[in-house]
Amino acid sequence: INTTQATQSYNQSLSQVTTLAQQIIAPTSGNDLTSSLQSLFNAFTNLSATPQDPTVRATVINAASNFAQLAQSTSTSLQSTASNELSQLPTLVQQVNEISGQIATLNGQIGAAQAGDQAAAALQDQRDGLVNQLATLIGAGADSNGNVSVGGVPLVEGGNALPLSTTGAGTSIQLQVSLPAGTLPIQMDQVGGQIGGVLAGASAVTNLMSQVNNFATAAADAFNQQSQAGFGLDGSTNNAIFVVGGANNPIAINPALTVQNLPAAASAAGVPGDGSNATALAALANNPNLIGSFPNQTLGQAYTQIESNFGITVQNATNSEQQASSSLQSLTSLKGSITGVSINDQLTNLVEYQNMLQATGRAVQAANDMTTFLIQELNQ
């Protein structure tokens, strides 16, 4: 039951945070990065047909700005989601330490009761309940003597509780236990329960943020490389569309980009009617090798793959949580059928025994009355 409880709690935490992240990268409104990117490609296609039209040129800049802003907000939201998930750790660690202390106290009381030949069943039941709470929180297990550990690292040894704490910050945060001779780290893959789910969820979301940032950066680099080869209406060249990697964001619109210097032409001689560079920029939509981590895929296909891969993570966590929940119900019912006592049945039996006792008492009283009567009659 403890193991299954830990599994359910782990996947519940993992499912909750990854579901939030999935809604960020693939909102129900459909306004994700791939649709924004497609709008930019469409704007360049229109520009290639009328490269001298200032309204069309402004539309391109607006589409590029929208793509950069959405990349920024997506990255920021994912980072906030991971940070909020990790912010639970101090409270959860405090709960673990409080429960560990209670178990250590009970271990001492149980040992004293057993040494004095006194019943300790109630104390042991209380301890079992606390161990179950630790299994839910951190995936801990205990032996028959109440010694608790996580992944081989002790939390409770007899009557001593060993403090759990965190070290590091952000996504590099780790857990450690203070021992008499120093601290001992707990490997993240050994942590279960809610804390394990929090750590795994934050890691998954952070990894997703890196993939989204890499996608936005690859797209911006591709646009910049092509745009810097073109010429604007003012004859200028080497004009980038995006700024890459600034102010903790993956990309931003180039603040120096204007309607006049937007590079739609392939050469200075072709200005203003040449839209061949705009055509080349629109053609990037069909280039299958712009992101190294997604070979043979276009930018749109790569982002769809990112969404799909993360969707599998979410679905696996949800399925595992549901399976663990079902198993937990079955195990709890099985335990109840073996060790459980029906209060209603026992009360019914008690009433029945009481009635029998009362009936027996009345029979004894009647016999006593009859004996007394016979003695009195004989004496007469």
PDB file of C-alpha atoms in Angstrom, residues 93-194:
ATOM      1  CA  VAL A  93      10.455  19.041   3.560  1.00  0.00           C
ATOM      2  CA  GLN A  94       9.230  20.537   6.847  1.00  0.00           C
ATOM      3  CA  GLN A  95       6.322  18.081   6.866  1.00  0.00           C
ATOM      4  CA  VAL A  96       8.718  15.177   6.311  1.00  0.00           C
ATOM      5  CA  ASN A  97      10.858  16.273   9.263  1.00  0.00           C
ATOM      6  CA  GLU A  98       7.847  16.681  11.545  1.00  0.00           C
ATOM      7  CA  ILE A  99       6.538  13.212  10.720  1.00  0.00           C
ATOM      8  CA  SER A 100       9.998  11.674  11.052  1.00  0.00           C
ATOM      9  CA  GLY A 101      10.246  13.168  14.519  1.00  0.00           C
ATOM     10  CA  GLN A 102       6.891  11.680  15.496  1.00  0.00           C
ATOM     11  CA  ILE A 103       7.953   8.247  14.241  1.00  0.00           C
ATOM     12  CA  ALA A 104      11.202   8.437  16.216  1.00  0.00           C
ATOM     13  CA  THR A 105       9.227   9.282  19.363  1.00  0.00           C
ATOM     14  CA  LEU A 106       6.861   6.371  18.766  1.00  0.00           C
ATOM     15  CA  ASN A 107       9.822   4.033  18.240  1.00  0.00           C
ATOM     16  CA  GLY A 108      11.011   4.903  21.728  1.00  0.00           C
ATOM     17  CA  GLN A 109       7.554   4.406  23.232  1.00  0.00           C
ATOM     18  CA  ILE A 110       7.061   1.076  21.463  1.00  0.00           C
ATOM     19  CA  GLY A 111      10.442  -0.152  22.627  1.00  0.00           C
ATOM     20  CA  ALA A 112       9.664   0.819  26.220  1.00  0.00           C
ATOM     21  CA  ALA A 113       6.230  -0.858  26.088  1.00  0.00           C
ATOM     22  CA  GLN A 114       7.639  -4.079  24.699  1.00  0.00           C
ATOM     23  CA  ALA A 115      10.424  -4.117  27.294  1.00  0.00           C
ATOM     24  CA  GLY A 116       7.783  -3.863  30.018  1.00  0.00           C
ATOM     25  CA  ASP A 117       5.608  -6.597  28.491  1.00  0.00           C
ATOM     26  CA  GLN A 118       2.904  -4.047  27.706  1.00  0.00           C
ATOM     27  CA  ALA A 119       0.689  -3.962  24.624  1.00  0.00           C
ATOM     28  CA  ALA A 120       2.133  -1.785  21.844  1.00  0.00           C
ATOM     29  CA  ALA A 121      -0.327  -2.544  19.045  1.00  0.00           C
ATOM     30  CA  ALA A 122      -1.999   0.870  19.180  1.00  0.00           C
ATOM     31  CA  LEU A 123       1.367   2.636  19.016  1.00  0.00           C
ATOM     32  CA  GLN A 124       2.451   0.440  16.108  1.00  0.00           C
ATOM     33  CA  ASP A 125      -0.756   1.245  14.216  1.00  0.00           C
ATOM     34  CA  GLN A 126      -0.089   4.940  14.766  1.00  0.00           C
ATOM     35  CA  ARG A 127       3.447   4.522  13.483  1.00  0.00           C
ATOM     36  CA  ASP A 128       2.222   2.653  10.409  1.00  0.00           C
ATOM     37  CA  GLY A 129      -0.076   5.566   9.591  1.00  0.00           C
ATOM     38  CA  LEU A 130       2.824   8.021   9.831  1.00  0.00           C
ATOM     39  CA  VAL A 131       5.018   5.839   7.618  1.00  0.00           C
ATOM     40  CA  ASN A 132       2.227   5.879   5.051  1.00  0.00           C
ATOM     41  CA  GLN A 133       2.280   9.685   5.172  1.00  0.00           C
ATOM     42  CA  LEU A 134       6.024   9.668   4.490  1.00  0.00           C
ATOM     43  CA  ALA A 135       5.463   7.267   1.591  1.00  0.00           C
ATOM     44  CA  THR A 136       2.964   9.752   0.181  1.00  0.00           C
ATOM     45  CA  LEU A 137       5.310  12.694   0.678  1.00  0.00           C
ATOM     46  CA  ILE A 138       8.676  11.281  -0.381  1.00  0.00           C
ATOM     47  CA  GLY A 139       8.293   7.585  -1.213  1.00  0.00           C
ATOM     48  CA  ALA A 140       9.854   6.425   2.060  1.00  0.00           C
ATOM     49  CA  GLY A 141       9.682   2.860   3.400  1.00  0.00           C
ATOM     50  CA  ALA A 142      10.165   1.373   6.854  1.00  0.00           C
ATOM     51  CA  ASP A 143      11.217  -1.950   8.363  1.00  0.00           C
ATOM     52  CA  SER A 144       9.429  -3.731  11.211  1.00  0.00           C
ATOM     53  CA  ASN A 145      11.409  -1.750  13.786  1.00  0.00           C
ATOM     54  CA  GLY A 146      10.289   1.618  12.436  1.00  0.00           C
ATOM     55  CA  ASN A 147      13.570   2.535  10.737  1.00  0.00           C
ATOM     56  CA  VAL A 148      12.633   4.748   7.776  1.00  0.00           C
ATOM     57  CA  SER A 149      14.693   5.365   4.650  1.00  0.00           C
ATOM     58  CA  VAL A 150      14.462   6.804   1.131  1.00  0.00           C
ATOM     59  CA  GLY A 151      16.542   5.166  -1.555  1.00  0.00           C
ATOM     60  CA  GLY A 152      18.776   3.647   1.099  1.00  0.00           C
ATOM     61  CA  VAL A 153      19.318   6.990   2.853  1.00  0.00           C
ATOM     62  CA  PRO A 154      17.943   6.915   6.435  1.00  0.00           C
ATOM     63  CA  LEU A 155      15.360   9.378   7.726  1.00  0.00           C
ATOM     64  CA  VAL A 156      14.663   7.660  11.061  1.00  0.00           C
ATOM     65  CA  GLU A 157      16.996   5.328  12.951  1.00  0.00           C
ATOM     66  CA  GLY A 158      15.392   3.988  16.090  1.00  0.00           C
ATOM     67  CA  GLY A 159      14.565   6.945  18.300  1.00  0.00           C
ATOM     68  CA  ASN A 160      16.544   9.405  16.184  1.00  0.00           C
ATOM     69  CA  ALA A 161      15.071  11.478  13.324  1.00  0.00           C
ATOM     70  CA  LEU A 162      17.624  12.639  10.756  1.00  0.00           C
ATOM     71  CA  PRO A 163      16.800  16.111   9.335  1.00  0.00           C
ATOM     72  CA  LEU A 164      16.005  16.418   5.636  1.00  0.00           C
ATOM     73  CA  SER A 165      16.994  19.657   3.887  1.00  0.00           C
ATOM     74  CA  THR A 166      17.498  21.172   0.443  1.00  0.00           C
ATOM     75  CA  THR A 167      20.667  22.456  -1.133  1.00  0.00           C
ATOM     76  CA  GLY A 168      21.140  24.506  -4.266  1.00  0.00           C
ATOM     77  CA  ALA A 169      18.476  26.573  -5.983  1.00  0.00           C
ATOM     78  CA  GLY A 170      16.195  26.526  -8.989  1.00  0.00           C
ATOM     79  CA  THR A 171      16.351  23.461 -11.184  1.00  0.00           C
ATOM     80  CA  SER A 172      19.662  22.432  -9.582  1.00  0.00           C
ATOM     81  CA  ILE A 173      18.062  22.008  -6.150  1.00  0.00           C
ATOM     82  CA  GLN A 174      18.846  18.742  -4.338  1.00  0.00           C
ATOM     83  CA  LEU A 175      17.842  16.917  -1.171  1.00  0.00           C
ATOM     84  CA  GLN A 176      20.195  15.842   1.603  1.00  0.00           C
ATOM     85  CA  VAL A 177      19.976  14.217   5.032  1.00  0.00           C
ATOM     86  CA  SER A 178      22.071  15.355   7.995  1.00  0.00           C
ATOM     87  CA  LEU A 179      23.927  12.479   9.630  1.00  0.00           C
ATOM     88  CA  PRO A 180      26.157  12.663  12.709  1.00  0.00           C
ATOM     89  CA  ALA A 181      29.247  12.546  10.490  1.00  0.00           C
ATOM     90  CA  GLY A 182      27.982  14.937   7.814  1.00  0.00           C
ATOM     91  CA  THR A 183      25.351  15.205   5.086  1.00  0.00           C
ATOM     92  CA  LEU A 184      24.304  12.502   2.638  1.00  0.00           C
ATOM     93  CA  PRO A 185      22.597  13.462  -0.647  1.00  0.00           C
ATOM     94  CA  ILE A 186      19.514  11.662  -1.934  1.00  0.00           C
ATOM     95  CA  GLN A 187      19.594  10.972  -5.656  1.00  0.00           C
ATOM     96  CA  MET A 188      16.647  12.503  -7.470  1.00  0.00           C
ATOM     97  CA  ASP A 189      15.748   9.228  -9.188  1.00  0.00           C
ATOM     98  CA  GLN A 190      15.388   7.641  -5.720  1.00  0.00           C
ATOM     99  CA  VAL A 191      12.814  10.149  -4.495  1.00  0.00           C
ATOM    100  CA  GLY A 192       9.166   9.205  -4.860  1.00  0.00           C
ATOM    101  CA  GLY A 193       5.868  10.510  -3.569  1.00  0.00           C
ATOM    102  CA  GLN A 194       4.777  14.109  -3.912  1.00  0.00           C
TER     103      GLN A 194
END
